[in-house]
Amino acid sequence: MRSCAFVFADRQGKMGLGRILVRTFADFALPPRCPVCGVTVEENHEFCLMCWQQLEFLAGPCCIQCGEPFAFERSPESKCGQCLAKPPHLDGVHAVVRYGDVSAKIIIRLKYGGRLGIAELIAGHLHRLVAEGDPADMIVPVPLHRSRLWSRGFNQSVLIAEALGRRMARDVSHNLLIRKRPTPPLKKMNNAERFQTVKDVFDVTAKGRSLLSGKKIVLVDDVYTSGSTANACARILKAGGAQKVTLLCWARVCHSVE
Ligand SMILES: [Zn+2]
Ligand SMILES: [Zn+2]
């Protein structure tokens, strides 16, 4: 119930009160169900065994900057060839699972099925990934353009960020980073096209500029595909004064580099 109150108060993540109440009822009054296949499970916000076994949790060696898994064991500070050749704006990328059928279904249920409990589930996993020794000053969700927000009714990244913020006892900075214009779906574009499409789409608000100086930012998104969107956000946040920007996301597309 508490999470929905936050959702209702949140400008980027807003839904209508009626929809919230329906979702609240569905999420909390009915027996807990696996968010992927719908079978009954013991606790809210957990997967059934079958779906759990199909998720590939990312825990092995990876590039310290872009998070791409290494095919072989490397020293913990290693960077992949791509990050060495052309350093990205993001200082770190931490994903819970490899992008695949089951991890994608979870995001689809959240984005298009309005299953708000999934944001709580994802945030629980993201909280594990937050570096204990290097606390973030601010949590910033990747914003949607307002036209997309109106049509979908909420921003899934805000819902995840809010749930994470409650676990970290940190406020979420909604109105610091904005998306200036809508972008077409990036799905069918190659990396160069994605980069061109999103490179000047984000901006930092005047209020944001006064708050960002020297800050360590945790950027929150649902899925990391090519990194174009998150890096465009990191670039503008750093141009606005942020010291460090690290992405936390649910799933990432992996290529396993050497
Ligand atoms: Zn299941
Ligand atoms: Zn890398």
mmCIF file of C-alpha atoms and ligand atoms in Angstrom:
data_model
loop_
_atom_site.group_PDB
_atom_site.id
_atom_site.type_symbol
_atom_site.label_atom_id
_atom_site.label_comp_id
_atom_site.label_asym_id
_atom_site.label_seq_id
_atom_site.Cartn_x
_atom_site.Cartn_y
_atom_site.Cartn_z
ATOM 1 C CA MET A 1 0.000 0.000 0.000
ATOM 2 C CA ARG A 2 2.870 2.323 0.917
ATOM 3 C CA SER A 3 4.478 1.991 -2.497
ATOM 4 C CA CYS A 4 1.307 3.108 -4.255
ATOM 5 C CA ALA A 5 1.103 6.247 -2.163
ATOM 6 C CA PHE A 6 4.578 7.090 -3.407
ATOM 7 C CA VAL A 7 3.589 6.294 -6.952
ATOM 8 C CA PHE A 8 0.597 8.573 -6.750
ATOM 9 C CA ALA A 9 2.682 11.454 -5.406
ATOM 10 C CA ASP A 10 5.324 11.043 -8.066
ATOM 11 C CA ARG A 11 5.079 13.333 -11.081
ATOM 12 C CA GLN A 12 7.103 11.262 -13.542
ATOM 13 C CA GLY A 13 5.631 7.983 -12.363
ATOM 14 C CA LYS A 14 2.021 9.034 -11.938
ATOM 15 C CA MET A 15 -0.994 6.838 -12.618
ATOM 16 C CA GLY A 16 -4.660 7.652 -12.116
ATOM 17 C CA LEU A 17 -6.044 6.947 -8.657
ATOM 18 C CA GLY A 18 -8.509 4.363 -10.038
ATOM 19 C CA ARG A 19 -5.751 2.447 -11.780
ATOM 20 C CA ILE A 20 -3.636 2.564 -8.647
ATOM 21 C CA LEU A 21 -6.437 1.147 -6.533
ATOM 22 C CA VAL A 22 -7.087 -1.649 -9.031
ATOM 23 C CA ARG A 23 -3.388 -2.489 -9.186
ATOM 24 C CA THR A 24 -3.104 -2.228 -5.427
ATOM 25 C CA PHE A 25 -5.888 -4.733 -5.045
ATOM 26 C CA ALA A 26 -4.391 -7.039 -7.651
ATOM 27 C CA ASP A 27 -0.910 -6.815 -6.164
ATOM 28 C CA PHE A 28 -1.758 -7.158 -2.509
ATOM 29 C CA ALA A 29 -5.173 -8.741 -1.990
ATOM 30 C CA LEU A 30 -4.774 -11.767 -4.257
ATOM 31 C CA PRO A 31 -2.410 -14.652 -3.481
ATOM 32 C CA PRO A 32 1.178 -13.857 -4.478
ATOM 33 C CA ARG A 33 1.975 -14.985 -7.989
ATOM 34 C CA CYS A 34 5.149 -15.392 -10.010
ATOM 35 C CA PRO A 35 5.495 -12.173 -12.051
ATOM 36 C CA VAL A 36 6.497 -14.138 -15.153
ATOM 37 C CA CYS A 37 4.195 -17.159 -15.454
ATOM 38 C CA GLY A 38 1.545 -16.362 -12.838
ATOM 39 C CA VAL A 39 1.713 -19.547 -10.755
ATOM 40 C CA THR A 40 1.103 -19.093 -7.049
ATOM 41 C CA VAL A 41 4.236 -18.530 -4.954
ATOM 42 C CA GLU A 42 4.760 -18.253 -1.193
ATOM 43 C CA GLU A 43 5.784 -14.597 -0.931
ATOM 44 C CA ASN A 44 5.098 -11.373 -2.809
ATOM 45 C CA HIS A 45 7.872 -10.244 -5.126
ATOM 46 C CA GLU A 46 9.427 -13.641 -5.744
ATOM 47 C CA PHE A 47 9.710 -15.928 -8.768
ATOM 48 C CA CYS A 48 8.577 -19.527 -9.045
ATOM 49 C CA LEU A 49 11.410 -22.052 -9.218
ATOM 50 C CA MET A 50 10.971 -22.697 -12.952
ATOM 51 C CA CYS A 51 11.290 -19.012 -13.885
ATOM 52 C CA TRP A 52 14.062 -18.423 -11.357
ATOM 53 C CA GLN A 53 16.121 -21.163 -12.983
ATOM 54 C CA GLN A 54 15.748 -19.523 -16.395
ATOM 55 C CA LEU A 55 17.145 -16.193 -15.182
ATOM 56 C CA GLU A 56 20.899 -15.771 -15.603
ATOM 57 C CA PHE A 57 22.131 -13.681 -12.693
ATOM 58 C CA LEU A 58 25.290 -11.726 -13.523
ATOM 59 C CA ALA A 59 27.953 -12.318 -10.930
ATOM 60 C CA GLY A 60 31.061 -13.307 -12.886
ATOM 61 C CA PRO A 61 34.057 -11.241 -14.016
ATOM 62 C CA CYS A 62 33.144 -8.172 -16.054
ATOM 63 C CA CYS A 63 34.533 -4.879 -17.352
ATOM 64 C CA ILE A 64 34.745 -2.483 -14.413
ATOM 65 C CA GLN A 65 33.361 0.360 -16.555
ATOM 66 C CA CYS A 66 30.684 -0.988 -18.906
ATOM 67 C CA GLY A 67 29.909 -4.189 -16.986
ATOM 68 C CA GLU A 68 30.200 -6.403 -20.064
ATOM 69 C CA PRO A 69 30.907 -9.963 -18.828
ATOM 70 C CA PHE A 70 34.339 -11.329 -19.659
ATOM 71 C CA ALA A 71 34.523 -14.744 -21.232
ATOM 72 C CA PHE A 72 37.502 -15.529 -18.945
ATOM 73 C CA GLU A 73 38.598 -14.588 -15.441
ATOM 74 C CA ARG A 74 40.419 -11.213 -15.337
ATOM 75 C CA SER A 75 41.697 -8.958 -12.562
ATOM 76 C CA PRO A 76 38.874 -7.058 -10.802
ATOM 77 C CA GLU A 77 39.978 -3.669 -12.184
ATOM 78 C CA SER A 78 40.090 -4.779 -15.837
ATOM 79 C CA LYS A 79 38.397 -2.834 -18.630
ATOM 80 C CA CYS A 80 37.263 -4.258 -21.937
ATOM 81 C CA GLY A 81 38.973 -3.190 -25.177
ATOM 82 C CA GLN A 82 36.027 -0.997 -26.161
ATOM 83 C CA CYS A 83 36.152 1.012 -22.919
ATOM 84 C CA LEU A 84 39.928 1.383 -23.224
ATOM 85 C CA ALA A 85 39.651 2.559 -26.839
ATOM 86 C CA LYS A 86 36.699 4.891 -26.324
ATOM 87 C CA PRO A 87 35.776 5.417 -22.658
ATOM 88 C CA PRO A 88 32.009 5.720 -22.149
ATOM 89 C CA HIS A 89 30.491 8.478 -20.037
ATOM 90 C CA LEU A 90 29.103 5.970 -17.539
ATOM 91 C CA ASP A 91 31.556 5.073 -14.776
ATOM 92 C CA GLY A 92 29.907 1.724 -14.082
ATOM 93 C CA VAL A 93 27.027 -0.470 -15.231
ATOM 94 C CA HIS A 94 25.474 -2.965 -12.834
ATOM 95 C CA ALA A 95 22.728 -5.254 -14.115
ATOM 96 C CA VAL A 96 20.966 -7.984 -12.177
ATOM 97 C CA VAL A 97 20.446 -10.460 -15.012
ATOM 98 C CA ARG A 98 21.383 -11.137 -18.604
ATOM 99 C CA TYR A 99 18.655 -9.958 -21.026
ATOM 100 C CA GLY A 100 16.648 -12.932 -22.259
ATOM 101 C CA ASP A 101 13.096 -14.242 -22.661
ATOM 102 C CA VAL A 102 12.203 -14.371 -18.970
ATOM 103 C CA SER A 103 13.942 -11.143 -17.932
ATOM 104 C CA ALA A 104 12.260 -9.341 -20.865
ATOM 105 C CA LYS A 105 8.824 -10.686 -19.909
ATOM 106 C CA ILE A 106 9.188 -9.161 -16.456
ATOM 107 C CA ILE A 107 9.753 -5.712 -17.951
ATOM 108 C CA ILE A 108 6.843 -6.136 -20.365
ATOM 109 C CA ARG A 109 4.557 -7.026 -17.436
ATOM 110 C CA LEU A 110 5.703 -3.899 -15.606
ATOM 111 C CA LYS A 111 5.558 -1.522 -18.599
ATOM 112 C CA TYR A 112 2.435 -2.711 -20.339
ATOM 113 C CA GLY A 113 0.673 -4.783 -17.685
ATOM 114 C CA GLY A 114 1.063 -2.181 -14.942
ATOM 115 C CA ARG A 115 2.233 -4.813 -12.419
ATOM 116 C CA LEU A 116 3.655 -2.332 -9.944
ATOM 117 C CA GLY A 117 4.876 -5.027 -7.556
ATOM 118 C CA ILE A 118 7.519 -5.878 -10.158
ATOM 119 C CA ALA A 119 9.213 -2.530 -9.505
ATOM 120 C CA GLU A 120 9.581 -3.584 -5.859
ATOM 121 C CA LEU A 121 10.981 -6.943 -6.878
ATOM 122 C CA ILE A 122 13.549 -5.360 -9.206
ATOM 123 C CA ALA A 123 14.524 -2.736 -6.633
ATOM 124 C CA GLY A 124 15.191 -5.490 -4.099
ATOM 125 C CA HIS A 125 17.741 -6.980 -6.484
ATOM 126 C CA LEU A 126 19.228 -3.594 -7.415
ATOM 127 C CA HIS A 127 19.750 -2.786 -3.764
ATOM 128 C CA ARG A 128 22.146 -5.740 -3.541
ATOM 129 C CA LEU A 129 24.207 -4.205 -6.329
ATOM 130 C CA VAL A 130 24.668 -0.794 -4.754
ATOM 131 C CA ALA A 131 28.336 -0.472 -3.836
ATOM 132 C CA GLU A 132 28.578 -0.303 -0.057
ATOM 133 C CA GLY A 133 31.853 1.598 0.066
ATOM 134 C CA ASP A 134 30.906 4.268 -2.447
ATOM 135 C CA PRO A 135 27.478 5.595 -1.507
ATOM 136 C CA ALA A 136 25.490 7.548 -4.066
ATOM 137 C CA ASP A 137 24.418 11.120 -3.373
ATOM 138 C CA MET A 138 21.410 11.019 -5.704
ATOM 139 C CA ILE A 139 19.172 8.502 -7.447
ATOM 140 C CA VAL A 140 18.071 9.646 -10.907
ATOM 141 C CA PRO A 141 15.692 7.622 -13.117
ATOM 142 C CA VAL A 142 16.080 7.754 -16.909
ATOM 143 C CA PRO A 143 13.193 10.074 -17.844
ATOM 144 C CA LEU A 144 10.466 9.526 -20.420
ATOM 145 C CA HIS A 145 9.273 12.351 -22.627
ATOM 146 C CA ARG A 146 5.985 13.761 -21.320
ATOM 147 C CA SER A 147 4.065 12.526 -24.389
ATOM 148 C CA ARG A 148 5.147 8.934 -23.638
ATOM 149 C CA LEU A 149 4.342 9.456 -19.975
ATOM 150 C CA TRP A 150 0.817 10.541 -20.839
ATOM 151 C CA SER A 151 0.204 7.567 -23.112
ATOM 152 C CA ARG A 152 1.663 4.932 -20.765
ATOM 153 C CA GLY A 153 0.558 6.590 -17.544
ATOM 154 C CA PHE A 154 3.809 6.002 -15.667
ATOM 155 C CA ASN A 155 7.556 5.703 -16.082
ATOM 156 C CA GLN A 156 8.770 2.241 -15.085
ATOM 157 C CA SER A 157 12.249 3.588 -14.292
ATOM 158 C CA VAL A 158 10.750 6.023 -11.785
ATOM 159 C CA LEU A 159 8.807 3.225 -10.118
ATOM 160 C CA ILE A 160 11.979 1.141 -9.775
ATOM 161 C CA ALA A 161 13.995 4.171 -8.603
ATOM 162 C CA GLU A 162 11.346 5.057 -5.979
ATOM 163 C CA ALA A 163 11.353 1.515 -4.637
ATOM 164 C CA LEU A 164 15.170 1.566 -4.549
ATOM 165 C CA GLY A 165 15.189 4.984 -2.867
ATOM 166 C CA ARG A 166 13.005 3.662 -0.054
ATOM 167 C CA ARG A 167 15.441 0.793 0.490
ATOM 168 C CA MET A 168 18.445 3.164 0.455
ATOM 169 C CA ALA A 169 16.659 5.859 2.485
ATOM 170 C CA ARG A 170 17.438 8.333 -0.311
ATOM 171 C CA ASP A 171 15.185 10.736 -2.166
ATOM 172 C CA VAL A 172 14.778 10.234 -5.889
ATOM 173 C CA SER A 173 15.561 13.255 -8.065
ATOM 174 C CA HIS A 174 12.772 13.230 -10.661
ATOM 175 C CA ASN A 175 12.987 16.690 -12.071
ATOM 176 C CA LEU A 176 16.708 17.031 -12.467
ATOM 177 C CA LEU A 177 17.135 15.233 -15.789
ATOM 178 C CA ILE A 178 14.587 15.714 -18.582
ATOM 179 C CA ARG A 179 13.969 14.217 -22.017
ATOM 180 C CA LYS A 180 13.518 17.196 -24.340
ATOM 181 C CA ARG A 181 11.730 15.385 -27.154
ATOM 182 C CA PRO A 182 10.256 11.936 -27.828
ATOM 183 C CA THR A 183 12.446 9.428 -29.643
ATOM 184 C CA PRO A 184 11.397 6.611 -31.975
ATOM 185 C CA PRO A 185 11.877 3.041 -30.684
ATOM 186 C CA LEU A 186 15.587 2.151 -30.795
ATOM 187 C CA LYS A 187 14.953 -1.578 -31.148
ATOM 188 C CA LYS A 188 15.680 -1.925 -34.868
ATOM 189 C CA MET A 189 18.527 0.608 -35.026
ATOM 190 C CA ASN A 190 22.226 -0.222 -35.063
ATOM 191 C CA ASN A 191 24.519 1.264 -32.417
ATOM 192 C CA ALA A 192 25.512 4.293 -34.522
ATOM 193 C CA GLU A 193 21.856 5.131 -35.243
ATOM 194 C CA ARG A 194 20.957 4.754 -31.574
ATOM 195 C CA PHE A 195 23.797 7.083 -30.581
ATOM 196 C CA GLN A 196 22.664 9.744 -33.087
ATOM 197 C CA THR A 197 19.021 9.426 -32.020
ATOM 198 C CA VAL A 198 19.563 9.998 -28.292
ATOM 199 C CA LYS A 199 22.739 12.067 -28.117
ATOM 200 C CA ASP A 200 21.083 15.481 -27.610
ATOM 201 C CA VAL A 201 17.762 14.323 -26.245
ATOM 202 C CA PHE A 202 18.442 14.838 -22.535
ATOM 203 C CA ASP A 203 19.032 17.997 -20.556
ATOM 204 C CA VAL A 204 19.556 19.016 -16.954
ATOM 205 C CA THR A 205 17.060 21.480 -15.507
ATOM 206 C CA ALA A 206 18.161 24.772 -13.930
ATOM 207 C CA LYS A 207 17.358 23.296 -10.518
ATOM 208 C CA GLY A 208 19.416 20.232 -11.438
ATOM 209 C CA ARG A 209 22.443 22.342 -12.333
ATOM 210 C CA SER A 210 22.403 23.874 -8.868
ATOM 211 C CA LEU A 211 22.384 20.429 -7.231
ATOM 212 C CA LEU A 212 24.694 18.306 -9.360
ATOM 213 C CA SER A 213 28.116 19.755 -8.622
ATOM 214 C CA GLY A 214 30.491 17.053 -7.356
ATOM 215 C CA LYS A 215 27.696 14.535 -6.800
ATOM 216 C CA LYS A 216 27.795 10.784 -7.304
ATOM 217 C CA ILE A 217 24.714 9.717 -9.228
ATOM 218 C CA VAL A 218 22.997 6.360 -9.456
ATOM 219 C CA LEU A 219 21.083 6.347 -12.724
ATOM 220 C CA VAL A 220 18.213 3.830 -12.851
ATOM 221 C CA ASP A 221 16.764 2.179 -15.953
ATOM 222 C CA ASP A 222 14.975 -1.070 -16.719
ATOM 223 C CA VAL A 223 17.119 -2.478 -19.542
ATOM 224 C CA TYR A 224 20.605 -1.723 -20.918
ATOM 225 C CA THR A 225 20.891 -2.630 -24.589
ATOM 226 C CA SER A 226 23.622 -0.693 -26.422
ATOM 227 C CA GLY A 227 24.180 1.822 -23.634
ATOM 228 C CA SER A 228 23.334 4.773 -25.919
ATOM 229 C CA THR A 229 20.517 6.112 -23.750
ATOM 230 C CA ALA A 230 22.278 5.698 -20.406
ATOM 231 C CA ASN A 231 25.517 7.187 -21.768
ATOM 232 C CA ALA A 232 23.649 10.164 -23.213
ATOM 233 C CA CYS A 233 22.185 10.718 -19.732
ATOM 234 C CA ALA A 234 25.615 10.322 -18.095
ATOM 235 C CA ARG A 235 27.189 12.783 -20.522
ATOM 236 C CA ILE A 236 24.699 15.532 -19.745
ATOM 237 C CA LEU A 237 24.751 14.837 -15.986
ATOM 238 C CA LYS A 238 28.539 15.177 -15.987
ATOM 239 C CA ALA A 239 28.367 18.300 -18.132
ATOM 240 C CA GLY A 240 26.046 19.613 -15.405
ATOM 241 C CA GLY A 241 28.711 18.982 -12.752
ATOM 242 C CA ALA A 242 28.166 15.369 -11.588
ATOM 243 C CA GLN A 243 31.399 13.706 -10.476
ATOM 244 C CA LYS A 244 30.390 10.125 -11.185
ATOM 245 C CA VAL A 245 27.440 8.383 -12.856
ATOM 246 C CA THR A 246 26.770 4.673 -12.383
ATOM 247 C CA LEU A 247 23.868 2.832 -13.976
ATOM 248 C CA LEU A 248 21.765 0.278 -12.135
ATOM 249 C CA CYS A 249 19.379 -1.755 -14.270
ATOM 250 C CA TRP A 250 17.405 -4.964 -14.201
ATOM 251 C CA ALA A 251 18.708 -6.649 -17.379
ATOM 252 C CA ARG A 252 21.435 -6.064 -19.930
ATOM 253 C CA VAL A 253 22.245 -7.396 -23.347
ATOM 254 C CA CYS A 254 25.573 -9.254 -23.054
ATOM 255 C CA HIS A 255 28.147 -10.147 -25.655
ATOM 256 C CA SER A 256 30.836 -11.657 -23.375
ATOM 257 C CA VAL A 257 34.104 -10.005 -24.392
ATOM 258 C CA GLU A 258 37.640 -11.354 -23.945
HETATM 259 ZN ZN ZN B 1 7.127 -18.468 -12.915
HETATM 260 ZN ZN ZN B 2 33.898 -2.086 -20.964
#
